Backbone atoms as SQL, in Angstrom:
CREATE TABLE atoms (id INTEGER PRIMARY KEY, chain TEXT, resi INTEGER, resn TEXT, atom TEXT, x REAL, y REAL, z REAL);
INSERT INTO atoms VALUES
  (1, 'A', 1, 'ALA', 'N', -29.680, 3.733, 3.137),
  (2, 'A', 1, 'ALA', 'CA', -28.644, 2.412, 2.522),
  (3, 'A', 1, 'ALA', 'C', -28.997, 2.294, 1.143),
  (4, 'A', 2, 'LEU', 'N', -30.303, 2.620, 0.928),
  (5, 'A', 2, 'LEU', 'CA', -31.034, 2.318, -0.709),
  (6, 'A', 2, 'LEU', 'C', -30.695, 3.279, -1.503),
  (7, 'A', 3, 'THR', 'N', -30.460, 4.629, -1.176),
  (8, 'A', 3, 'THR', 'CA', -29.575, 5.755, -1.384),
  (9, 'A', 3, 'THR', 'C', -28.583, 5.672, -2.104),
  (10, 'A', 4, 'THR', 'N', -27.323, 4.899, -1.159),
  (11, 'A', 4, 'THR', 'CA', -26.318, 4.763, -1.162),
  (12, 'A', 4, 'THR', 'C', -26.304, 3.731, -2.731),
  (13, 'A', 5, 'LEU', 'N', -26.849, 2.624, -2.542),
  (14, 'A', 5, 'LEU', 'CA', -26.606, 2.131, -3.677),
  (15, 'A', 5, 'LEU', 'C', -27.229, 2.598, -5.081),
  (16, 'A', 6, 'GLU', 'N', -28.102, 3.257, -4.596),
  (17, 'A', 6, 'GLU', 'CA', -28.741, 3.904, -5.890),
  (18, 'A', 6, 'GLU', 'C', -27.602, 4.647, -7.120),
  (19, 'A', 7, 'LEU', 'N', -26.804, 5.272, -6.524),
  (20, 'A', 7, 'LEU', 'CA', -25.860, 6.262, -6.340),
  (21, 'A', 7, 'LEU', 'C', -24.679, 5.326, -6.581),
  (22, 'A', 8, 'PHE', 'N', -24.645, 4.512, -6.349),
  (23, 'A', 8, 'PHE', 'CA', -23.350, 3.419, -7.024),
  (24, 'A', 8, 'PHE', 'C', -23.741, 2.936, -8.532),
  (25, 'A', 9, 'ASP', 'N', -25.093, 2.763, -8.754),
  (26, 'A', 9, 'ASP', 'CA', -25.485, 2.477, -9.459),
  (27, 'A', 9, 'ASP', 'C', -25.508, 3.681, -10.752),
  (28, 'A', 10, 'GLN', 'N', -25.854, 4.479, -9.967),
  (29, 'A', 10, 'GLN', 'CA', -26.407, 6.070, -11.201),
  (30, 'A', 10, 'GLN', 'C', -24.701, 6.420, -11.707),
  (31, 'A', 11, 'TYR', 'N', -23.838, 6.229, -10.723),
  (32, 'A', 11, 'TYR', 'CA', -22.127, 7.030, -11.079),
  (33, 'A', 11, 'TYR', 'C', -21.489, 5.861, -11.655),
  (34, 'A', 12, 'GLN', 'N', -21.476, 4.635, -11.241),
  (35, 'A', 12, 'GLN', 'CA', -20.578, 3.687, -12.023),
  (36, 'A', 12, 'GLN', 'C', -19.718, 3.387, -11.004),
  (37, 'A', 13, 'ILE', 'N', -20.062, 3.235, -9.699),
  (38, 'A', 13, 'ILE', 'CA', -18.460, 3.732, -8.614),
  (39, 'A', 13, 'ILE', 'C', -17.816, 2.403, -9.086),
  (40, 'A', 14, 'LEU', 'N', -18.572, 1.005, -8.663),
  (41, 'A', 14, 'LEU', 'CA', -17.996, 0.144, -8.801),
  (42, 'A', 14, 'LEU', 'C', -17.037, -0.436, -9.975),
  (43, 'A', 15, 'ASP', 'N', -17.373, 0.225, -11.435),
  (44, 'A', 15, 'ASP', 'CA', -16.737, 0.507, -12.800),
  (45, 'A', 15, 'ASP', 'C', -15.687, 1.370, -12.147),
  (46, 'A', 16, 'GLY', 'N', -15.669, 2.362, -12.115),
  (47, 'A', 16, 'GLY', 'CA', -14.740, 3.272, -11.765),
  (48, 'A', 16, 'GLY', 'C', -13.587, 2.403, -10.975),
  (49, 'A', 17, 'ASN', 'N', -14.132, 2.397, -9.010),
  (50, 'A', 17, 'ASN', 'CA', -13.246, 1.189, -8.335),
  (51, 'A', 17, 'ASN', 'C', -12.266, 0.238, -9.125),
  (52, 'A', 18, 'MET', 'N', -12.818, -0.662, -10.022),
  (53, 'A', 18, 'MET', 'CA', -12.181, -1.642, -10.642),
  (54, 'A', 18, 'MET', 'C', -11.403, -0.699, -12.181),
  (55, 'A', 19, 'ALA', 'N', -11.479, -0.036, -12.118),
  (56, 'A', 19, 'ALA', 'CA', -9.881, 0.587, -13.017),
  (57, 'A', 19, 'ALA', 'C', -9.284, 1.377, -12.287),
  (58, 'A', 20, 'ARG', 'N', -9.740, 2.038, -11.063),
  (59, 'A', 20, 'ARG', 'CA', -8.841, 2.250, -9.944),
  (60, 'A', 20, 'ARG', 'C', -8.232, 0.929, -9.477),
  (61, 'A', 21, 'SER', 'N', -8.430, 0.296, -8.754),
  (62, 'A', 21, 'SER', 'CA', -7.453, -0.861, -8.287),
  (63, 'A', 21, 'SER', 'C', -6.488, -1.455, -9.239),
  (64, 'A', 22, 'ASP', 'N', -7.024, -1.212, -10.626),
  (65, 'A', 22, 'ASP', 'CA', -6.271, -1.847, -11.700),
  (66, 'A', 22, 'ASP', 'C', -5.307, -1.333, -11.797),
  (67, 'A', 23, 'ARG', 'N', -5.364, 0.434, -11.630),
  (68, 'A', 23, 'ARG', 'CA', -4.333, 1.298, -11.866),
  (69, 'A', 23, 'ARG', 'C', -3.184, 0.975, -10.685),
  (70, 'A', 24, 'ILE', 'N', -4.010, 1.242, -9.452),
  (71, 'A', 24, 'ILE', 'CA', -2.852, 1.199, -7.893),
  (72, 'A', 24, 'ILE', 'C', -2.455, -0.635, -8.400),
  (73, 'A', 25, 'TRP', 'N', -2.490, -1.374, -8.006),
  (74, 'A', 25, 'TRP', 'CA', -2.092, -2.658, -8.825),
  (75, 'A', 25, 'TRP', 'C', -1.459, -2.567, -9.672),
  (76, 'A', 26, 'GLY', 'N', -1.336, -2.071, -10.989),
  (77, 'A', 26, 'GLY', 'CA', 0.034, -2.024, -11.758),
  (78, 'A', 26, 'GLY', 'C', 0.986, -1.361, -11.679),
  (79, 'A', 27, 'ARG', 'N', 0.977, 0.242, -10.786),
  (80, 'A', 27, 'ARG', 'CA', 1.435, 0.406, -9.852),
  (81, 'A', 27, 'ARG', 'C', 2.535, 0.322, -9.110),
  (82, 'A', 28, 'LEU', 'N', 1.605, -0.261, -8.132),
  (83, 'A', 28, 'LEU', 'CA', 2.200, -1.413, -6.550),
  (84, 'A', 28, 'LEU', 'C', 3.472, -2.026, -7.606),
  (85, 'A', 29, 'THR', 'N', 2.534, -3.378, -8.409),
  (86, 'A', 29, 'THR', 'CA', 3.636, -4.476, -8.304),
  (87, 'A', 29, 'THR', 'C', 4.812, -4.053, -9.324),
  (88, 'A', 30, 'GLN', 'N', 5.066, -3.010, -10.068),
  (89, 'A', 30, 'GLN', 'CA', 5.576, -2.782, -10.640),
  (90, 'A', 30, 'GLN', 'C', 7.311, -2.372, -9.837),
  (91, 'A', 31, 'GLY', 'N', 6.993, -1.615, -8.990),
  (92, 'A', 31, 'GLY', 'CA', 7.375, -0.991, -7.530),
  (93, 'A', 31, 'GLY', 'C', 7.932, -2.287, -6.930),
  (94, 'A', 32, 'LEU', 'N', 7.407, -2.766, -6.684),
  (95, 'A', 32, 'LEU', 'CA', 7.533, -4.059, -5.814),
  (96, 'A', 32, 'LEU', 'C', 8.634, -5.313, -6.218),
  (97, 'A', 33, 'GLU', 'N', 8.523, -5.503, -7.492),
  (98, 'A', 33, 'GLU', 'CA', 9.271, -6.239, -8.140),
  (99, 'A', 33, 'GLU', 'C', 10.693, -6.233, -7.715),
  (100, 'A', 34, 'ARG', 'N', 11.441, -5.129, -7.579),
  (101, 'A', 34, 'ARG', 'CA', 12.732, -4.991, -7.217),
  (102, 'A', 34, 'ARG', 'C', 12.750, -5.849, -5.926),
  (103, 'A', 35, 'PHE', 'N', 12.160, -5.842, -4.930),
  (104, 'A', 35, 'PHE', 'CA', 12.019, -6.364, -3.206),
  (105, 'A', 35, 'PHE', 'C', 11.561, -7.678, -3.755),
  (106, 'A', 36, 'VAL', 'N', 10.720, -7.710, -4.151),
  (107, 'A', 36, 'VAL', 'CA', 10.197, -9.356, -4.408),
  (108, 'A', 36, 'VAL', 'C', 11.570, -10.621, -4.959),
  (109, 'A', 37, 'GLN', 'N', 12.635, -9.825, -6.670),
  (110, 'A', 37, 'GLN', 'CA', 13.543, -9.857, -6.545),
  (111, 'A', 37, 'GLN', 'C', 14.914, -10.590, -5.410),
  (112, 'A', 38, 'ALA', 'N', 14.625, -9.236, -4.645),
  (113, 'A', 38, 'ALA', 'CA', 15.759, -9.425, -3.959),
  (114, 'A', 38, 'ALA', 'C', 15.267, -10.672, -2.121),
  (115, 'A', 39, 'GLY', 'N', 14.054, -10.904, -2.265),
  (116, 'A', 39, 'GLY', 'CA', 13.673, -11.848, -1.491),
  (117, 'A', 39, 'GLY', 'C', 13.779, -10.549, -0.134),
  (118, 'A', 40, 'GLN', 'N', 12.942, -9.579, -0.171),
  (119, 'A', 40, 'GLN', 'CA', 12.505, -8.680, 1.218),
  (120, 'A', 40, 'GLN', 'C', 11.592, -8.430, 1.235),
  (121, 'A', 41, 'VAL', 'N', 10.330, -8.848, -0.051),
  (122, 'A', 41, 'VAL', 'CA', 8.728, -8.945, 0.108),
  (123, 'A', 41, 'VAL', 'C', 8.338, -10.140, -0.080),
  (124, 'A', 42, 'VAL', 'N', 7.085, -10.329, 0.104),
  (125, 'A', 42, 'VAL', 'CA', 6.213, -11.458, 0.067),
  (126, 'A', 42, 'VAL', 'C', 5.014, -11.294, 0.030),
  (127, 'A', 43, 'HIS', 'N', 4.766, -12.549, -1.075),
  (128, 'A', 43, 'HIS', 'CA', 2.828, -12.078, -1.063),
  (129, 'A', 43, 'HIS', 'C', 2.234, -11.009, -1.342),
  (130, 'A', 44, 'PRO', 'N', 2.502, -10.314, -2.337),
  (131, 'A', 44, 'PRO', 'CA', 1.636, -9.230, -3.213),
  (132, 'A', 44, 'PRO', 'C', 0.295, -9.510, -2.853),
  (133, 'A', 45, 'ARG', 'N', -0.478, -8.796, -3.123),
  (134, 'A', 45, 'ARG', 'CA', -2.188, -9.538, -2.970),
  (135, 'A', 45, 'ARG', 'C', -3.096, -7.925, -3.097),
  (136, 'A', 46, 'ARG', 'N', -4.103, -8.450, -3.519),
  (137, 'A', 46, 'ARG', 'CA', -5.097, -7.497, -3.443),
  (138, 'A', 46, 'ARG', 'C', -7.062, -8.480, -3.496),
  (139, 'A', 47, 'GLN', 'N', -7.646, -7.256, -2.934),
  (140, 'A', 47, 'GLN', 'CA', -9.277, -7.677, -2.997),
  (141, 'A', 47, 'GLN', 'C', -9.594, -6.641, -3.030),
  (142, 'A', 48, 'GLY', 'N', -10.042, -6.387, -4.093),
  (143, 'A', 48, 'GLY', 'CA', -10.925, -5.175, -4.537),
  (144, 'A', 48, 'GLY', 'C', -9.803, -3.827, -4.450),
  (145, 'A', 49, 'MET', 'N', -10.287, -3.059, -3.636),
  (146, 'A', 49, 'MET', 'CA', -9.617, -1.685, -3.296),
  (147, 'A', 49, 'MET', 'C', -8.664, -2.172, -2.285),
  (148, 'A', 50, 'ILE', 'N', -8.350, -3.040, -1.872),
  (149, 'A', 50, 'ILE', 'CA', -7.674, -3.335, -0.138),
  (150, 'A', 50, 'ILE', 'C', -5.846, -4.220, -0.877),
  (151, 'A', 51, 'PHE', 'N', -5.157, -3.460, -0.983),
  (152, 'A', 51, 'PHE', 'CA', -3.560, -3.812, -1.438),
  (153, 'A', 51, 'PHE', 'C', -2.740, -3.980, -0.247),
  (154, 'A', 52, 'ALA', 'N', -1.876, -5.274, 0.319),
  (155, 'A', 52, 'ALA', 'CA', -1.109, -5.993, 0.768),
  (156, 'A', 52, 'ALA', 'C', -0.004, -6.361, 0.641),
  (157, 'A', 53, 'PHE', 'N', 1.072, -6.752, 1.310),
  (158, 'A', 53, 'PHE', 'CA', 2.538, -7.109, 1.044),
  (159, 'A', 53, 'PHE', 'C', 3.233, -7.363, 2.895),
  (160, 'A', 54, 'ASP', 'N', 3.625, -8.706, 2.355),
  (161, 'A', 54, 'ASP', 'CA', 4.727, -8.671, 3.132),
  (162, 'A', 54, 'ASP', 'C', 5.968, -8.608, 3.377),
  (163, 'A', 55, 'VAL', 'N', 6.523, -8.063, 4.164),
  (164, 'A', 55, 'VAL', 'CA', 8.547, -7.333, 4.378),
  (165, 'A', 55, 'VAL', 'C', 8.616, -9.085, 5.051),
  (166, 'A', 56, 'VAL', 'N', 9.864, -9.282, 4.712),
  (167, 'A', 56, 'VAL', 'CA', 9.938, -10.570, 5.050),
  (168, 'A', 56, 'VAL', 'C', 11.254, -10.688, 6.520),
  (169, 'A', 57, 'PRO', 'N', 10.886, -10.830, 7.710),
  (170, 'A', 57, 'PRO', 'CA', 10.769, -10.220, 8.859),
  (171, 'A', 57, 'PRO', 'C', 12.827, -9.719, 9.002),
  (172, 'A', 58, 'THR', 'N', 13.629, -10.503, 8.331),
  (173, 'A', 58, 'THR', 'CA', 14.844, -10.259, 8.464),
  (174, 'A', 58, 'THR', 'C', 15.190, -8.485, 7.817),
  (175, 'A', 59, 'TYR', 'N', 14.001, -8.360, 6.902),
  (176, 'A', 59, 'TYR', 'CA', 14.110, -6.736, 6.412),
  (177, 'A', 59, 'TYR', 'C', 13.168, -5.752, 6.771),
  (178, 'A', 60, 'ALA', 'N', 12.949, -6.256, 8.014),
  (179, 'A', 60, 'ALA', 'CA', 11.562, -5.646, 8.727),
  (180, 'A', 60, 'ALA', 'C', 12.466, -4.916, 9.393),
  (181, 'A', 61, 'GLY', 'N', 13.005, -5.997, 10.070),
  (182, 'A', 61, 'GLY', 'CA', 13.582, -5.565, 11.391),
  (183, 'A', 61, 'GLY', 'C', 12.738, -5.356, 12.880),
  (184, 'A', 62, 'ALA', 'N', 13.577, -4.753, 13.646),
  (185, 'A', 62, 'ALA', 'CA', 12.803, -4.532, 14.730),
  (186, 'A', 62, 'ALA', 'C', 11.641, -3.718, 15.044),
  (187, 'A', 63, 'MET', 'N', 10.473, -3.317, 15.898),
  (188, 'A', 63, 'MET', 'CA', 9.583, -2.737, 15.971),
  (189, 'A', 63, 'MET', 'C', 9.240, -2.426, 14.558),
  (190, 'A', 64, 'PHE', 'N', 8.959, -2.931, 13.110),
  (191, 'A', 64, 'PHE', 'CA', 8.562, -2.574, 11.491),
  (192, 'A', 64, 'PHE', 'C', 7.448, -1.655, 11.848),
  (193, 'A', 65, 'ALA', 'N', 5.945, -2.411, 12.405),
  (194, 'A', 65, 'ALA', 'CA', 5.098, -0.817, 12.288),
  (195, 'A', 65, 'ALA', 'C', 5.295, -0.339, 12.552),
  (196, 'A', 66, 'GLU', 'N', 6.006, -0.008, 13.779),
  (197, 'A', 66, 'GLU', 'CA', 6.079, 1.662, 14.109),
  (198, 'A', 66, 'GLU', 'C', 6.936, 2.687, 13.368),
  (199, 'A', 67, 'ARG', 'N', 7.950, 1.786, 12.646),
  (200, 'A', 67, 'ARG', 'CA', 9.004, 2.304, 12.385),
  (201, 'A', 67, 'ARG', 'C', 8.612, 2.860, 10.856),
  (202, 'A', 68, 'PHE', 'N', 7.621, 1.907, 10.116),
  (203, 'A', 68, 'PHE', 'CA', 7.185, 2.265, 8.282),
  (204, 'A', 68, 'PHE', 'C', 6.326, 3.204, 8.951),
  (205, 'A', 69, 'HIS', 'N', 5.348, 3.012, 10.095),
  (206, 'A', 69, 'HIS', 'CA', 4.003, 4.433, 9.870),
  (207, 'A', 69, 'HIS', 'C', 4.754, 5.177, 9.956),
  (208, 'A', 70, 'LEU', 'N', 5.838, 5.683, 10.982),
  (209, 'A', 70, 'LEU', 'CA', 6.653, 6.868, 11.057),
  (210, 'A', 70, 'LEU', 'C', 7.305, 7.333, 10.354),
  (211, 'A', 71, 'ALA', 'N', 7.810, 6.555, 9.073),
  (212, 'A', 71, 'ALA', 'CA', 8.443, 7.048, 8.210),
  (213, 'A', 71, 'ALA', 'C', 7.894, 7.453, 6.761),
  (214, 'A', 72, 'ALA', 'N', 6.659, 6.259, 6.972),
  (215, 'A', 72, 'ALA', 'CA', 5.212, 6.632, 5.218),
  (216, 'A', 72, 'ALA', 'C', 4.679, 8.414, 6.361),
  (217, 'A', 73, 'ARG', 'N', 5.035, 8.594, 7.185),
  (218, 'A', 73, 'ARG', 'CA', 3.561, 9.852, 7.484),
  (219, 'A', 73, 'ARG', 'C', 5.127, 11.134, 6.575),
  (220, 'A', 74, 'ASP', 'N', 6.359, 10.886, 7.371),
  (221, 'A', 74, 'ASP', 'CA', 7.148, 11.908, 6.931),
  (222, 'A', 74, 'ASP', 'C', 7.003, 12.096, 5.455),
  (223, 'A', 75, 'LYS', 'N', 6.655, 10.930, 4.423),
  (224, 'A', 75, 'LYS', 'CA', 6.374, 10.752, 3.131),
  (225, 'A', 75, 'LYS', 'C', 5.100, 11.162, 2.755),
  (226, 'A', 76, 'GLY', 'N', 4.241, 11.804, 3.554),
  (227, 'A', 76, 'GLY', 'CA', 3.122, 12.551, 3.328),
  (228, 'A', 76, 'GLY', 'C', 2.348, 11.309, 3.220),
  (229, 'A', 77, 'VAL', 'N', 1.949, 9.817, 3.483),
  (230, 'A', 77, 'VAL', 'CA', 1.462, 9.016, 4.085),
  (231, 'A', 77, 'VAL', 'C', 0.685, 7.805, 5.025),
  (232, 'A', 78, 'LEU', 'N', -0.564, 8.073, 4.739),
  (233, 'A', 78, 'LEU', 'CA', -0.501, 7.248, 5.941),
  (234, 'A', 78, 'LEU', 'C', -0.851, 5.457, 5.732),
  (235, 'A', 79, 'LEU', 'N', -0.099, 5.253, 6.468),
  (236, 'A', 79, 'LEU', 'CA', -0.005, 3.672, 6.636),
  (237, 'A', 79, 'LEU', 'C', -0.208, 3.461, 7.911),
  (238, 'A', 80, 'ARG', 'N', 0.001, 2.128, 8.191),
  (239, 'A', 80, 'ARG', 'CA', -0.649, 1.634, 9.306),
  (240, 'A', 80, 'ARG', 'C', -0.085, -0.175, 9.440),
  (241, 'A', 81, 'PRO', 'N', 0.963, -0.585, 9.472),
  (242, 'A', 81, 'PRO', 'CA', 1.068, -1.946, 9.190),
  (243, 'A', 81, 'PRO', 'C', 0.523, -2.661, 10.553),
  (244, 'A', 82, 'ILE', 'N', 0.495, -3.855, 10.211),
  (245, 'A', 82, 'ILE', 'CA', 0.035, -5.308, 11.302),
  (246, 'A', 82, 'ILE', 'C', 1.130, -5.745, 11.275),
  (247, 'A', 83, 'GLY', 'N', 1.870, -6.102, 12.364),
  (248, 'A', 83, 'GLY', 'CA', 2.969, -7.128, 12.502),
  (249, 'A', 83, 'GLY', 'C', 3.771, -6.086, 10.733),
  (250, 'A', 84, 'ASN', 'N', 4.309, -7.587, 10.019),
  (251, 'A', 84, 'ASN', 'CA', 5.143, -7.082, 8.957),
  (252, 'A', 84, 'ASN', 'C', 4.401, -7.060, 7.664),
  (253, 'A', 85, 'THR', 'N', 3.321, -6.513, 7.678),
  (254, 'A', 85, 'THR', 'CA', 2.168, -6.750, 6.771),
  (255, 'A', 85, 'THR', 'C', 1.966, -5.330, 6.086),
  (256, 'A', 86, 'VAL', 'N', 2.149, -4.680, 5.031),
  (257, 'A', 86, 'VAL', 'CA', 1.673, -3.178, 4.790),
  (258, 'A', 86, 'VAL', 'C', 0.086, -3.794, 3.927),
  (259, 'A', 87, 'TYR', 'N', -0.644, -2.153, 4.490),
  (260, 'A', 87, 'TYR', 'CA', -1.918, -2.258, 3.828),
  (261, 'A', 87, 'TYR', 'C', -1.949, -1.201, 3.385),
  (262, 'A', 88, 'LEU', 'N', -2.606, -1.252, 1.954),
  (263, 'A', 88, 'LEU', 'CA', -3.290, 0.201, 1.357),
  (264, 'A', 88, 'LEU', 'C', -4.577, -0.092, 1.093),
  (265, 'A', 89, 'MET', 'N', -4.619, 0.576, 1.779),
  (266, 'A', 89, 'MET', 'CA', -6.755, 0.914, 1.538),
  (267, 'A', 89, 'MET', 'C', -7.254, 2.440, 1.162),
  (268, 'A', 90, 'PRO', 'N', -6.991, 2.798, 0.145),
  (269, 'A', 90, 'PRO', 'CA', -7.460, 3.946, -0.263),
  (270, 'A', 90, 'PRO', 'C', -9.012, 4.255, -0.450),
  (271, 'A', 91, 'PRO', 'N', -9.431, 5.718, -0.441),
  (272, 'A', 91, 'PRO', 'CA', -10.787, 6.452, -0.517),
  (273, 'A', 91, 'PRO', 'C', -11.050, 5.780, -2.098),
  (274, 'A', 92, 'TYR', 'N', -12.673, 5.694, -1.866),
  (275, 'A', 92, 'TYR', 'CA', -13.029, 5.329, -3.401),
  (276, 'A', 92, 'TYR', 'C', -12.796, 6.281, -4.469),
  (277, 'A', 93, 'VAL', 'N', -12.796, 7.982, -3.854),
  (278, 'A', 93, 'VAL', 'CA', -12.037, 9.152, -4.727),
  (279, 'A', 93, 'VAL', 'C', -10.989, 9.416, -4.854),
  (280, 'A', 94, 'ILE', 'N', -9.880, 8.474, -4.745),
  (281, 'A', 94, 'ILE', 'CA', -8.455, 8.647, -4.859),
  (282, 'A', 94, 'ILE', 'C', -8.423, 8.868, -6.630),
  (283, 'A', 95, 'ASP', 'N', -8.362, 10.175, -7.075),
  (284, 'A', 95, 'ASP', 'CA', -7.979, 10.190, -7.905),
  (285, 'A', 95, 'ASP', 'C', -6.045, 9.700, -8.695),
  (286, 'A', 96, 'ASP', 'N', -5.766, 9.957, -10.078),
  (287, 'A', 96, 'ASP', 'CA', -4.377, 9.644, -10.702),
  (288, 'A', 96, 'ASP', 'C', -3.467, 10.326, -9.465),
  (289, 'A', 97, 'ALA', 'N', -3.558, 11.238, -9.465),
  (290, 'A', 97, 'ALA', 'CA', -1.965, 12.009, -9.018),
  (291, 'A', 97, 'ALA', 'C', -1.863, 11.660, -7.417),
  (292, 'A', 98, 'GLU', 'N', -3.148, 11.556, -7.070),
  (293, 'A', 98, 'GLU', 'CA', -2.783, 10.511, -5.301),
  (294, 'A', 98, 'GLU', 'C', -2.607, 9.529, -5.535),
  (295, 'A', 99, 'ILE', 'N', -2.894, 8.409, -6.298),
  (296, 'A', 99, 'ILE', 'CA', -1.751, 7.177, -6.499),
  (297, 'A', 99, 'ILE', 'C', -0.995, 6.619, -6.563),
  (298, 'A', 100, 'GLU', 'N', -0.383, 8.091, -7.918),
  (299, 'A', 100, 'GLU', 'CA', 1.284, 8.539, -7.500),
  (300, 'A', 100, 'GLU', 'C', 1.884, 8.398, -6.709),
  (301, 'A', 101, 'HIS', 'N', 1.123, 9.550, -5.701),
  (302, 'A', 101, 'HIS', 'CA', 1.225, 9.942, -3.960),
  (303, 'A', 101, 'HIS', 'C', 1.541, 8.677, -3.355),
  (304, 'A', 102, 'MET', 'N', 0.357, 8.226, -3.580),
  (305, 'A', 102, 'MET', 'CA', 0.190, 6.606, -2.309),
  (306, 'A', 102, 'MET', 'C', 0.926, 5.786, -2.967),
  (307, 'A', 103, 'VAL', 'N', 1.761, 5.761, -4.027),
  (308, 'A', 103, 'VAL', 'CA', 2.583, 4.237, -4.376),
  (309, 'A', 103, 'VAL', 'C', 3.733, 4.678, -4.191),
  (310, 'A', 104, 'ALA', 'N', 4.337, 5.918, -4.637),
  (311, 'A', 104, 'ALA', 'CA', 5.742, 6.462, -4.574),
  (312, 'A', 104, 'ALA', 'C', 5.799, 6.730, -2.772),
  (313, 'A', 105, 'GLY', 'N', 4.838, 7.110, -1.910),
  (314, 'A', 105, 'GLY', 'CA', 5.564, 7.112, -0.987),
  (315, 'A', 105, 'GLY', 'C', 5.336, 5.565, -0.284),
  (316, 'A', 106, 'THR', 'N', 4.984, 4.479, -0.911),
  (317, 'A', 106, 'THR', 'CA', 4.587, 3.514, 0.125),
  (318, 'A', 106, 'THR', 'C', 6.246, 2.938, -0.141),
  (319, 'A', 107, 'LEU', 'N', 6.451, 2.991, -1.798),
  (320, 'A', 107, 'LEU', 'CA', 7.659, 2.334, -2.140),
  (321, 'A', 107, 'LEU', 'C', 8.798, 2.766, -1.637),
  (322, 'A', 108, 'ALA', 'N', 8.846, 4.104, -1.280),
  (323, 'A', 108, 'ALA', 'CA', 10.047, 5.361, -0.776),
  (324, 'A', 108, 'ALA', 'C', 10.235, 4.669, 0.378),
  (325, 'A', 109, 'THR', 'N', 9.276, 4.917, 1.158),
  (326, 'A', 109, 'THR', 'CA', 9.283, 4.061, 2.810),
  (327, 'A', 109, 'THR', 'C', 9.784, 2.059, 3.152),
  (328, 'A', 110, 'LEU', 'N', 9.078, 1.803, 1.969),
  (329, 'A', 110, 'LEU', 'CA', 9.787, 0.316, 1.708),
  (330, 'A', 110, 'LEU', 'C', 11.106, 0.198, 1.661),
  (331, 'A', 111, 'ALA', 'N', 11.861, 0.828, 0.651),
  (332, 'A', 111, 'ALA', 'CA', 13.370, 1.117, -0.069),
  (333, 'A', 111, 'ALA', 'C', 14.068, 1.529, 1.514),
  (334, 'A', 112, 'TYR', 'N', 13.851, 2.516, 2.209),
  (335, 'A', 112, 'TYR', 'CA', 14.240, 3.578, 3.381),
  (336, 'A', 112, 'TYR', 'C', 14.110, 2.224, 4.173),
  (337, 'A', 113, 'ILE', 'N', 13.009, 1.519, 4.998),
  (338, 'A', 113, 'ILE', 'CA', 12.832, 0.704, 5.715),
  (339, 'A', 113, 'ILE', 'C', 14.174, -0.758, 5.543),
  (340, 'A', 114, 'VAL', 'N', 13.892, -1.109, 4.721),
  (341, 'A', 114, 'VAL', 'CA', 14.471, -2.602, 4.341),
  (342, 'A', 114, 'VAL', 'C', 16.247, -2.094, 4.024),
  (343, 'A', 115, 'ASP', 'N', 16.309, -1.046, 4.025),
  (344, 'A', 115, 'ASP', 'CA', 17.822, -0.104, 3.585),
  (345, 'A', 115, 'ASP', 'C', 18.275, -0.233, 5.136),
  (346, 'A', 116, 'THR', 'N', 17.525, 0.220, 5.988),
  (347, 'A', 116, 'THR', 'CA', 17.815, 0.678, 7.405),
  (348, 'A', 116, 'THR', 'C', 17.881, -0.790, 8.669),
  (349, 'A', 117, 'ALA', 'N', 17.311, -1.409, 8.018),
  (350, 'A', 117, 'ALA', 'CA', 17.191, -2.692, 9.295),
  (351, 'A', 117, 'ALA', 'C', 18.514, -3.556, 9.665),
  (352, 'A', 118, 'GLY', 'N', 18.860, -3.719, 9.280),
  (353, 'A', 118, 'GLY', 'CA', 20.217, -3.851, 10.014),
  (354, 'A', 118, 'GLY', 'C', 20.625, -2.616, 10.387),
  (355, 'A', 119, 'ASP', 'N', 20.415, -1.836, 10.753),
  (356, 'A', 119, 'ASP', 'CA', 21.232, -1.114, 11.523),
  (357, 'A', 119, 'ASP', 'C', 19.968, -0.852, 12.672),
  (358, 'A', 120, 'VAL', 'N', 18.545, -1.284, 12.404),
  (359, 'A', 120, 'VAL', 'CA', 18.109, -1.282, 13.876),
  (360, 'A', 120, 'VAL', 'C', 18.602, -2.958, 14.845),
  (361, 'A', 121, 'HIS', 'N', 18.746, -4.131, 14.131),
  (362, 'A', 121, 'HIS', 'CA', 18.915, -4.932, 14.769),
  (363, 'A', 121, 'HIS', 'C', 20.337, -4.789, 15.367),
  (364, 'A', 122, 'ALA', 'N', 20.990, -4.171, 14.623),
  (365, 'A', 122, 'ALA', 'CA', 22.384, -4.270, 15.230),
  (366, 'A', 122, 'ALA', 'C', 22.747, -3.232, 16.987),
  (367, 'A', 123, 'SER', 'N', 21.554, -2.552, 16.587),
  (368, 'A', 123, 'SER', 'CA', 21.072, -1.333, 17.673),
  (369, 'A', 123, 'SER', 'C', 20.222, -2.061, 19.448),
  (370, 'A', 124, 'ALA', 'N', 19.472, -3.138, 18.612),
  (371, 'A', 124, 'ALA', 'CA', 18.601, -3.645, 19.641),
  (372, 'A', 124, 'ALA', 'C', 19.773, -4.517, 20.549);
């Protein structure tokens, strides 16, 4: 444990994480803005390198967490929502290209899910 803390100090891990967190947050909130404005997403938030937002139940549809997880996997992103809350918890070693892939995949999945929520309600 002490060696890990020494490495964190030596390589300024926390400073790098703050910069990465800011990049992720900026890109994510920019992409979520249209969903927030449409009333489909509420409460975007972050704590360090953990990001989350809630999909309004009307737009989440039935079995939201499972549908979102499977749709995200199809886009090459591993996300596991809890209820109607989507969490992103990237590793500390994530780079800019991976950040873009994660955010773009999350937003594309969200667009697909809210666009098909009515189909899920109709077939239930």
